[in-house]
XYZ file of C-alpha atoms in Angstrom:
687
model
C 13.899 5.739 40.192
C 15.788 8.471 38.481
C 19.834 8.829 39.447
C 19.786 11.670 41.996
C 21.930 13.207 41.266
C 20.092 13.780 37.944
C 16.899 14.280 40.758
C 19.010 17.201 41.695
C 20.357 18.625 38.927
C 17.844 18.822 36.327
C 20.036 20.719 34.006
C 21.678 18.093 33.491
C 20.130 16.020 30.558
C 20.932 19.882 28.912
C 24.902 20.553 29.639
C 27.550 20.904 27.950
C 28.339 17.701 29.374
C 25.094 16.096 28.973
C 24.274 17.268 25.271
C 27.739 15.630 24.315
C 26.863 12.238 25.398
C 23.322 13.166 24.154
C 24.697 13.236 21.090
C 26.685 9.532 21.076
C 23.523 7.914 22.159
C 24.653 7.110 25.629
C 22.503 9.220 28.108
C 19.651 8.172 24.586
C 18.240 5.510 27.004
C 17.910 7.188 29.776
C 16.490 9.856 28.683
C 13.321 7.868 26.398
C 13.458 6.462 29.801
C 12.421 10.855 31.594
C 10.677 11.995 27.843
C 9.633 9.431 26.135
C 7.725 12.103 23.383
C 7.444 15.355 23.402
C 3.827 16.342 22.464
C 3.642 18.752 19.722
C 2.896 22.243 21.494
C 6.468 20.500 23.196
C 8.231 20.242 20.404
C 7.854 23.233 19.225
C 9.941 25.085 21.379
C 12.378 22.271 23.136
C 16.101 23.538 21.981
C 17.319 21.046 19.158
C 19.180 18.620 21.419
C 16.366 17.621 23.092
C 14.131 16.756 20.253
C 16.524 14.659 19.363
C 14.996 12.170 21.445
C 11.741 11.861 19.597
C 14.874 9.626 16.614
C 15.191 7.365 20.606
C 10.869 7.014 20.571
C 10.222 6.001 17.112
C 12.855 3.713 17.208
C 10.908 -0.679 16.590
C 8.258 -0.894 19.085
C 8.914 2.850 20.661
C 5.814 2.820 21.869
C 5.254 -0.207 23.826
C 8.236 0.304 25.508
C 8.049 3.930 26.922
C 7.021 3.179 30.721
C 3.726 3.907 32.407
C 4.039 7.615 33.618
C 3.286 5.827 37.535
C 6.518 5.047 37.235
C 7.479 8.479 37.440
C 7.064 9.622 40.446
C 5.097 14.120 40.925
C 8.171 15.080 42.537
C 10.117 13.818 40.284
C 8.310 14.962 37.094
C 7.369 17.801 38.137
C 11.007 18.379 38.843
C 12.360 17.729 35.759
C 9.988 19.120 33.018
C 8.518 22.027 35.530
C 8.147 26.125 33.545
C 11.335 26.591 34.932
C 13.216 23.662 33.709
C 15.855 24.569 31.213
C 15.179 23.692 27.715
C 10.952 23.923 28.332
C 10.165 27.866 28.078
C 7.147 29.159 29.663
C 5.770 30.348 25.703
C 4.888 26.927 25.901
C 3.101 26.918 28.987
C 0.995 30.402 27.422
C 0.443 28.539 23.884
C -1.291 26.156 26.265
C -3.278 27.935 28.250
C -4.260 29.680 25.026
C -5.573 27.550 23.352
C -7.184 26.065 26.566
C -8.983 28.753 27.131
C -10.040 29.244 23.495
C -11.846 26.184 23.531
C -13.161 26.537 26.775
C -15.254 30.148 25.199
C -16.095 28.319 22.499
C -18.179 25.633 23.912
C -19.290 27.735 26.634
C -20.643 30.287 23.800
C -22.703 27.033 22.141
C -23.822 25.988 25.357
C -25.417 29.597 25.659
C -26.948 28.664 22.367
C -28.440 25.746 22.265
C -26.159 23.117 21.356
C -26.704 19.472 22.090
C -24.293 16.933 23.741
C -23.188 15.439 20.612
C -22.003 18.298 18.369
C -19.978 19.190 21.228
C -18.330 16.269 22.239
C -15.570 16.687 20.235
C -14.525 20.366 21.077
C -15.382 18.327 24.234
C -11.967 16.338 23.440
C -9.165 19.027 21.751
C -10.551 20.878 25.251
C -9.462 17.755 27.204
C -6.062 16.752 24.829
C -5.258 20.216 25.128
C -5.134 19.763 29.269
C -3.352 16.339 28.381
C -0.600 18.065 26.430
C -0.798 21.454 29.293
C -0.003 18.477 32.069
C 3.174 16.426 29.475
C 4.883 19.564 29.280
C 4.374 21.240 33.536
C 4.167 17.857 35.072
C 1.021 18.970 36.631
C -2.574 19.688 36.258
C -3.460 22.346 34.168
C -4.851 24.222 37.048
C -7.556 26.690 35.318
C -8.223 30.498 37.287
C -8.935 30.010 40.704
C -13.460 32.297 40.978
C -15.303 32.813 43.507
C -12.484 33.536 46.663
C -10.170 31.143 45.519
C -12.740 28.124 45.931
C -12.534 26.455 42.360
C -15.452 26.042 40.275
C -18.360 23.892 40.947
C -16.184 23.419 44.526
C -18.650 22.757 47.492
C -17.634 21.337 50.676
C -14.268 22.871 51.374
C -13.210 22.561 48.703
C -14.219 18.921 48.478
C -14.953 19.048 44.038
C -18.676 17.462 44.022
C -19.188 14.393 41.969
C -22.189 13.805 40.312
C -23.457 9.965 40.362
C -26.707 9.776 39.826
C -28.134 8.280 36.818
C -28.750 10.342 33.963
C -24.833 11.232 34.941
C -23.426 9.097 32.137
C -24.244 11.915 29.410
C -22.163 14.546 32.018
C -19.154 11.932 32.713
C -19.173 11.445 28.502
C -17.911 15.223 28.163
C -15.866 14.547 31.077
C -13.978 11.361 30.482
C -11.042 12.460 29.285
C -10.521 14.361 32.308
C -10.700 11.715 34.596
C -8.860 9.575 32.842
C -5.809 7.407 34.525
C -2.695 10.272 33.167
C -0.476 7.437 32.619
C -2.258 6.671 28.943
C -0.282 7.200 26.171
C -1.013 10.300 23.893
C -1.919 8.833 20.627
C -0.196 10.621 17.800
C -2.842 11.644 14.607
C -2.748 9.162 11.822
C -2.409 12.345 9.298
C 0.589 13.806 12.157
C 2.479 10.704 11.631
C 1.038 7.111 11.238
C 3.694 5.027 11.998
C 4.434 6.617 15.403
C -0.213 6.045 15.621
C -0.084 2.775 15.319
C 2.805 2.304 17.342
C 0.393 3.869 19.778
C -2.625 2.464 19.818
C -1.530 -0.954 20.191
C 0.551 1.077 23.927
C -3.058 2.491 25.054
C -4.739 -0.627 23.675
C -2.558 -2.598 26.345
C -2.093 -5.478 23.077
C 2.269 -5.798 24.094
C 5.350 -4.202 25.382
C 9.447 -5.459 24.583
C 10.795 -8.038 25.845
C 14.485 -8.060 26.833
C 15.392 -9.576 23.997
C 15.605 -7.143 21.074
C 12.589 -7.375 18.042
C 10.255 -9.450 20.470
C 7.094 -8.787 21.680
C 4.991 -9.591 24.829
C 2.104 -10.358 24.259
C -0.237 -8.708 26.887
C -3.358 -11.190 28.011
C -6.097 -8.050 25.841
C -3.642 -8.743 22.122
C -3.483 -12.428 23.331
C -7.536 -12.897 23.778
C -7.345 -11.583 20.190
C -5.153 -14.153 18.433
C -7.409 -16.881 20.097
C -10.368 -15.762 18.874
C -8.518 -15.002 15.639
C -7.063 -19.064 16.124
C -9.600 -20.231 17.124
C -12.435 -20.279 14.751
C -8.861 -20.441 11.884
C -7.905 -24.074 13.754
C -12.529 -24.666 13.558
C -11.683 -24.469 9.723
C -8.852 -25.999 8.654
C -10.025 -28.759 10.907
C -13.225 -29.486 8.278
C -11.109 -28.384 5.714
C -9.479 -32.229 6.749
C -6.155 -31.535 7.751
C -5.418 -32.688 12.236
C -2.919 -30.711 14.404
C 0.710 -31.769 15.155
C 4.089 -30.793 16.543
C 7.860 -30.770 15.647
C 10.493 -30.169 17.330
C 11.584 -25.614 16.766
C 15.149 -26.520 16.922
C 16.187 -28.110 12.501
C 19.086 -29.691 11.621
C 21.755 -27.496 9.797
C 21.802 -30.206 6.935
C 17.945 -30.365 7.263
C 18.345 -26.685 5.557
C 20.616 -27.627 2.676
C 18.234 -29.843 1.550
C 16.472 -28.200 -1.127
C 19.171 -24.906 -2.368
C 16.635 -22.206 -2.853
C 14.627 -23.133 0.599
C 18.165 -22.360 1.820
C 19.008 -19.150 0.809
C 15.344 -17.115 0.911
C 16.174 -18.056 4.869
C 20.253 -18.176 5.480
C 19.861 -14.290 6.744
C 16.977 -15.410 8.821
C 18.173 -18.176 10.488
C 19.500 -18.449 14.579
C 21.882 -21.258 15.249
C 22.673 -23.380 18.056
C 25.947 -24.231 18.893
C 26.254 -25.268 22.134
C 23.916 -27.598 24.647
C 26.152 -26.139 28.198
C 27.449 -23.094 29.826
C 29.960 -22.962 31.906
C 32.101 -20.239 34.096
C 34.185 -18.427 31.789
C 37.519 -20.732 32.255
C 39.627 -17.475 31.727
C 38.563 -15.795 35.245
C 36.318 -13.494 32.644
C 32.554 -12.515 34.988
C 29.726 -14.475 33.920
C 28.909 -17.947 31.479
C 30.465 -18.208 28.267
C 29.431 -21.697 26.053
C 31.404 -24.780 27.153
C 34.036 -25.823 24.435
C 33.357 -28.848 25.715
C 29.919 -29.170 24.980
C 29.897 -28.285 21.378
C 27.307 -29.811 18.873
C 28.605 -31.763 16.116
C 25.745 -30.382 13.581
C 25.040 -26.130 14.454
C 20.957 -26.939 15.375
C 18.277 -24.201 13.454
C 15.808 -22.553 15.692
C 12.670 -22.900 13.644
C 12.808 -19.673 10.565
C 9.777 -22.838 9.308
C 8.246 -25.924 9.298
C 8.890 -27.504 5.884
C 12.314 -29.581 6.639
C 11.424 -31.302 9.099
C 8.159 -31.703 8.433
C 8.846 -33.402 4.976
C 11.879 -35.265 6.924
C 8.986 -36.629 9.243
C 6.629 -38.212 6.033
C 9.469 -39.207 4.061
C 8.698 -42.090 7.121
C 4.897 -42.045 7.072
C 4.107 -41.947 4.129
C 4.608 -45.349 1.376
C 1.768 -46.513 -0.322
C -1.125 -43.955 -2.442
C -3.462 -45.600 0.710
C -1.483 -42.546 2.883
C -1.682 -39.481 0.895
C -3.669 -37.393 0.319
C -1.947 -36.278 4.339
C -3.067 -32.761 6.072
C -1.053 -31.660 8.914
C -1.547 -28.663 10.496
C 0.557 -26.678 13.609
C 0.677 -24.094 16.313
C 4.356 -22.572 17.087
C 6.481 -19.957 17.120
C 8.633 -19.204 14.759
C 12.211 -17.212 14.832
C 13.631 -15.120 11.932
C 16.019 -13.011 12.427
C 15.086 -9.433 11.263
C 16.965 -5.425 12.405
C 14.063 -3.732 11.210
C 11.118 -4.967 13.937
C 7.674 -3.299 14.853
C 4.904 -5.662 16.976
C 2.949 -7.976 15.241
C 3.652 -6.726 11.625
C 7.401 -7.980 11.605
C 9.723 -8.920 14.749
C 11.651 -11.381 15.129
C 10.186 -14.405 16.760
C 6.143 -14.764 15.946
C 3.010 -16.825 16.498
C 1.755 -18.430 13.768
C 0.279 -21.824 12.209
C 1.633 -23.597 8.960
C -0.065 -26.628 7.356
C 1.815 -29.151 5.161
C 0.494 -31.749 2.739
C 1.471 -34.045 0.330
C -1.395 -35.170 -2.989
C -1.277 -38.013 -5.224
C -1.550 -35.114 -7.651
C -0.446 -31.724 -8.849
C -4.146 -30.965 -9.629
C -5.086 -31.936 -6.094
C -2.407 -30.691 -4.554
C -3.723 -26.966 -6.593
C -6.740 -27.004 -6.000
C -6.077 -27.544 -2.610
C -2.913 -24.186 -2.430
C -6.270 -22.331 -3.801
C -8.867 -23.991 -1.220
C -6.917 -22.825 2.367
C -6.564 -19.373 0.327
C -10.051 -19.055 -0.191
C -10.569 -19.502 3.727
C -8.284 -16.967 4.602
C -9.846 -14.493 2.475
C -12.455 -15.322 4.503
C -11.490 -15.800 8.048
C -10.351 -12.077 7.410
C -13.389 -11.247 6.543
C -16.308 -12.956 8.305
C -13.849 -12.628 12.116
C -11.078 -9.098 11.400
C -14.294 -7.447 9.110
C -11.176 -7.156 6.566
C -11.126 -7.335 2.733
C -7.926 -8.942 0.932
C -7.458 -9.158 -2.456
C -5.831 -12.454 -3.348
C -3.572 -13.169 -5.772
C -0.049 -15.787 -7.291
C 2.338 -13.949 -6.510
C 5.544 -12.577 -9.288
C 8.086 -15.143 -9.262
C 10.208 -12.617 -7.342
C 8.012 -12.282 -4.932
C 7.475 -15.630 -4.380
C 8.335 -18.177 -1.438
C 11.594 -19.864 -1.024
C 10.997 -23.336 -2.713
C 7.961 -22.877 -4.829
C 5.733 -22.942 -7.205
C 3.131 -20.994 -6.979
C 2.862 -18.882 -3.941
C -1.016 -17.685 -3.716
C -1.291 -14.285 -1.257
C -4.212 -12.797 0.292
C -3.336 -8.908 0.597
C -4.635 -6.297 2.862
C -4.821 -2.137 1.890
C -4.259 -0.255 5.690
C -5.829 3.154 5.945
C -2.188 4.806 5.055
C -2.506 3.642 1.347
C 0.221 0.436 1.747
C -0.580 -3.111 1.269
C 0.093 -5.632 4.420
C 0.756 -8.631 2.998
C -1.768 -11.509 5.110
C -1.297 -15.518 4.463
C 0.483 -16.916 1.520
C -0.446 -20.574 0.838
C 2.581 -22.779 -1.392
C 2.064 -25.017 -4.334
C 5.932 -26.719 -3.578
C 5.405 -28.998 -7.159
C 7.634 -32.107 -5.650
C 10.677 -30.030 -4.576
C 10.377 -31.152 -1.186
C 9.506 -34.793 -1.933
C 12.265 -34.799 -4.058
C 14.824 -33.591 -1.911
C 13.217 -35.473 1.010
C 12.700 -38.595 -1.368
C 8.668 -38.888 -0.483
C 7.388 -41.332 -2.570
C 4.518 -43.599 -2.785
C 2.894 -46.426 -4.769
C 0.284 -45.838 -6.578
C -2.862 -47.582 -7.491
C -0.823 -49.335 -9.978
C 2.020 -50.787 -8.342
C 4.865 -47.761 -9.791
C 6.184 -44.906 -6.960
C 5.756 -41.879 -7.806
C 6.947 -38.589 -5.208
C 3.834 -37.366 -3.955
C 2.517 -33.184 -4.063
C 3.590 -30.394 -1.810
C 1.394 -28.100 -0.218
C 2.461 -24.922 2.832
C 0.201 -22.806 3.908
C 0.351 -19.960 6.734
C -0.931 -17.314 8.856
C 0.536 -15.163 11.724
C 0.211 -12.783 14.540
C 0.359 -9.928 11.256
C -3.587 -10.469 11.516
C -3.601 -8.523 14.694
C -1.776 -5.517 13.100
C -3.198 -5.812 10.005
C -7.217 -5.686 12.337
C -5.535 -2.434 13.969
C -4.422 -0.754 10.759
C -7.419 -1.401 9.171
C -10.172 -0.099 11.481
C -9.086 2.266 14.574
C -8.798 5.468 14.646
C -7.619 8.698 16.117
C -8.875 7.527 19.842
C -7.963 4.109 19.509
C -8.203 0.415 18.787
C -11.699 -0.156 17.095
C -12.696 -4.138 17.328
C -15.130 -5.534 15.129
C -17.013 -8.026 17.319
C -16.453 -11.178 16.076
C -12.809 -11.262 16.606
C -13.503 -8.267 20.137
C -12.619 -10.374 23.756
C -15.191 -7.497 24.928
C -18.470 -6.886 22.695
C -19.966 -4.928 25.559
C -18.918 -3.507 28.699
C -21.337 -2.279 31.796
C -20.193 0.578 33.055
C -22.519 0.756 36.868
C -22.778 4.624 37.677
C -23.170 4.941 41.972
C -23.219 6.958 44.326
C -20.513 4.742 45.843
C -21.876 4.883 49.506
C -23.298 1.770 50.285
C -26.973 3.533 49.642
C -29.345 1.401 49.130
C -29.777 2.630 45.173
C -26.601 1.348 43.935
C -27.918 -2.326 45.741
C -30.546 -1.569 43.170
C -28.088 -0.620 40.383
C -25.847 -2.654 41.083
C -28.324 -5.758 41.266
C -30.652 -4.173 37.706
C -26.717 -4.446 36.039
C -25.856 -8.080 37.111
C -29.056 -8.678 35.505
C -28.479 -7.273 32.125
C -25.791 -8.878 31.972
C -26.853 -12.208 32.841
C -29.450 -11.296 29.548
C -26.108 -10.997 27.016
C -24.191 -13.938 28.457
C -26.776 -15.805 27.654
C -27.155 -14.514 23.933
C -23.308 -15.642 23.457
C -21.649 -12.293 24.395
C -18.750 -11.782 25.521
C -19.453 -9.083 27.953
C -17.380 -8.011 30.976
C -19.291 -5.815 33.861
C -17.355 -2.801 34.683
C -17.064 -2.227 38.513
C -14.123 -1.597 39.346
C -14.351 1.412 42.374
C -11.365 3.049 42.797
C -12.245 5.022 39.055
C -15.093 7.037 37.820
C -17.219 5.779 34.955
C -15.942 8.839 32.636
C -11.995 7.143 33.323
C -13.405 3.794 32.584
C -15.319 4.970 29.181
C -12.524 6.523 28.813
C -10.208 3.231 28.374
C -12.320 0.530 26.920
C -13.212 3.519 23.625
C -9.088 2.774 23.970
C -9.656 -0.703 23.675
C -12.244 -0.786 20.707
C -14.797 -2.155 22.648
C -18.162 -2.362 20.589
C -20.102 -1.264 22.937
C -20.724 0.071 25.533
C -23.945 0.076 28.447
C -24.529 3.214 31.098
C -26.215 2.088 33.704
C -27.229 4.548 36.903
C -30.093 4.269 39.927
C -32.130 6.983 36.805
C -32.076 3.851 34.262
C -31.602 0.855 36.973
C -35.225 2.632 38.092
C -36.816 2.651 34.889
C -35.285 -0.702 33.445
C -33.527 1.017 30.788
C -29.767 1.511 29.660
C -27.942 3.680 27.966
C -25.260 2.343 24.760
C -23.040 4.300 23.620
C -20.950 2.796 20.082
C -17.510 2.737 19.224
C -17.804 2.854 15.692
C -19.744 7.055 16.695
C -22.334 8.477 16.580
C -25.235 9.412 18.950
C -25.844 7.767 22.733
C -29.170 5.785 22.568
C -31.849 4.556 26.000
C -32.251 0.929 24.859
C -34.707 -0.917 27.262
C -34.285 -3.988 29.064
C -37.105 -5.801 28.381
C -37.393 -9.865 26.876
C -35.725 -8.793 23.595
C -33.151 -6.352 25.262
C -30.135 -9.599 24.261
C -31.517 -9.834 20.554
C -31.410 -5.501 20.638
C -27.870 -6.372 21.419
C -27.576 -8.861 19.066
C -28.564 -6.587 16.148
C -26.440 -3.917 17.881
C -22.982 -6.305 17.416
C -23.948 -7.612 13.647
C -24.694 -3.865 12.467
C -21.383 -3.152 13.873
C -19.612 -5.810 12.142
C -21.193 -5.123 8.830
C -20.408 -1.188 9.438
C -16.636 -2.169 9.759
C -16.418 -4.246 6.303
C -18.327 -1.931 4.188
C -15.714 1.343 5.234
C -12.836 -0.548 5.160
C -13.897 -2.186 1.560
C -14.752 1.536 0.079
C -12.027 2.557 1.221
C -10.095 0.201 -0.740
C -12.821 0.710 -3.732
C -11.730 4.359 -3.451
C -7.882 3.503 -2.843
C -7.323 1.331 -6.315
C -6.513 3.111 -8.762
C -6.147 1.367 -12.691
C -3.385 2.662 -14.700
C -1.853 3.093 -18.202
C 1.244 4.368 -17.954
C 3.764 3.933 -15.112
C 4.419 7.666 -14.960
C 0.756 8.101 -13.455
C 1.649 5.090 -10.566
C 5.111 7.020 -9.560
C 3.234 10.728 -10.105
C 1.091 9.936 -7.625
C 3.728 8.513 -5.007
C 5.373 10.814 -4.784
C 2.976 12.793 -3.293
C 2.620 10.544 -0.877
C -0.856 11.520 0.334
C -2.650 8.894 1.962
C -5.474 10.456 -0.695
C -2.560 9.504 -4.044
C -1.785 6.781 -3.017
C -2.779 2.306 -2.651
C -3.672 -0.083 -5.011
C -2.762 -0.297 -8.598
C -3.588 -1.731 -11.232
C -1.658 -1.960 -14.297
C -1.099 -4.666 -16.941
C 2.190 -5.859 -17.198
C 4.723 -8.028 -19.158
C 6.457 -10.417 -16.536
C 10.136 -9.359 -16.466
C 12.212 -9.502 -13.220
C 14.433 -7.196 -14.578
C 12.131 -4.092 -15.125
C 10.331 -5.554 -11.543
C 13.643 -4.770 -9.487
C 14.020 -1.596 -11.732
C 9.951 0.192 -10.318
C 11.189 -1.521 -7.112
C 14.063 1.128 -7.122
C 12.559 3.558 -9.002
C 9.977 4.326 -6.517
C 9.258 1.821 -3.785
C 6.387 0.087 -5.269
C 6.141 -3.856 -5.197
C 3.988 -6.822 -7.524
C 1.866 -8.035 -4.702
C 0.583 -9.812 -7.019
C -1.683 -10.926 -9.875
C -5.344 -10.458 -8.973
C -6.993 -14.427 -9.524
C -9.810 -12.913 -10.860
C -8.725 -9.959 -13.170
C -5.679 -12.906 -15.090
C -8.201 -15.341 -15.171
C -8.723 -14.070 -19.121
C -5.100 -14.622 -20.326
C -6.779 -12.944 -23.964
C -7.566 -10.207 -22.651
C -4.659 -9.671 -21.027
C -2.327 -10.096 -24.070
C -5.038 -7.624 -25.990
C -2.703 -5.149 -23.370
C 0.460 -3.090 -23.378
C 2.810 -3.083 -20.196
C 2.302 0.081 -18.708
C 6.181 -0.327 -18.594
C 8.266 -1.541 -20.957
C 4.796 -1.238 -23.880
C 4.821 -4.915 -24.606
C 2.541 -7.214 -24.589
C 0.886 -7.975 -21.508
C 1.378 -11.048 -19.349
C -0.833 -9.703 -16.467
C -2.822 -8.065 -14.527
C -0.960 -6.820 -11.597
C -1.331 -5.233 -8.142
C 1.333 -3.281 -6.983
C 1.587 -1.059 -4.054
C 4.592 -0.078 -0.814
C 4.117 -2.748 1.623
C 4.617 -3.695 5.005
């Protein structure tokens, strides 16, 4: 609840005293709680001080930290954002009223001309977005001009709004889905307006994460966790099929372990969280709260796991003595901590979930082969589960994992033309075996150091999923990973009628038929929400298929099918082949999303011979100008750093397929230095 002085004196935020506090940052958290992010229309009219709040709302995790608007009760919200509030001028409301009127006139004109519902739907969506913006500005719903003696248009029975509930009602409910949606929903910023904010808005609207009390750490909510569970289950199955076994290792690592591998400690030192005491006590100096007990200081500080190579290789030294113990293949599902300064949900956070695999082998060839196999496994899971095409390659020396001899990577291209490293597999050589004295007796009786790999993917893949397929309406999920593949929405009268009973019975039959085909189906029978609001919610959550069932559908033995990827609705008979029809729809959706992603990668991959071409495209900055840049390159760390400094592009990898023929590569000239090339390099800006 807002402090009473703020409620009583709504000018406080914008008065001179409030302005001073706002600019010093002291009111920023409160101000962001009151006004998470002004709508575009509102932003045009707010004074400079209030507009500056948007910089706070775009801080890391801003979308997920914005409060549910249900917390801002109607009275307080109305007073803070009413048209008489200083900083929210009446021209803003008049502009929105005029836009709503024009859009309504356009829709009515098309209706009178016989336009079908498919053509009208985008315009209706725009109209409802405008009305939502109006409510954001005014603090009250849009109230259309009264007609017919003050009664609302379409209202009967003493002014009560008529509710359409018979089926065949699905199309009419579609037209007003946003109007009846939960008004606490966040507005999704268009991708072309602000891609970073769009990403945050999508994951917030889909209810994937929330902010935790610990800076830089996220709470993964059930729907977001269901995505990770589906991905984890498939990965776990394939990892085990490739010979690895699951184990678990301590969260805490002695500091001395991290120091044993010089490159490794240098790579992670700045990201480590350190435990120095094992107990708290009341402040001996009489201060408030608890402090570390001076008598409980650890003999050796412990590092909170940033990765587990050092701990696992300490254990491998105990477990490996003979060639008969090899290969040893261990996988761990765990959380890790890397203290990040700039965080973004799923993409980069101080704590995240991942899978890390570690193996020991008797030969270099076997270890390199296994690292490549794991890379292929990751690429296949991305393609099969996430409909995410990736480029497989090897990192340059500058981008290599700390302590590795080679780092293999899969790189994905997001809709804004930026790359996202989506998984890595490392050939560690004998570095960790040497550091931890892990050797084995060969069949010939000699002793040799083992050869090592490590490989992992994390919840970052969920970020890749969101940014690859989602649109301005919200999340879009491939069926293979979707927690709910089909949502069934009944359209009932709500009076306990026989028609409702028949509709419910038919709906349950439909759901059962889908479950027998192993379809993940959810029946949304919430009585406190209209069908249109449900459509809106499940659209934002990316459910691939929605089935709408009303009394007339039940009587005819059919369902109305709507696809998250768009297109006209279809009426489908719910007969003996119904389950197979839906399975085919899901497979078609999966294929469509993969094909669209592949087309985007192909159309945004540019083959260059001169550095200036890449620099000019990156300078343009538009989504149509940037992407993957393939160019002949002479491996040179100094030039690589110069390019990163000049245009913020980095070598994402040397694609494996394009570097398979060294003679062909070396016949070309480096696009930067003009010297004979050593690789074909894939450049991009990256997360």
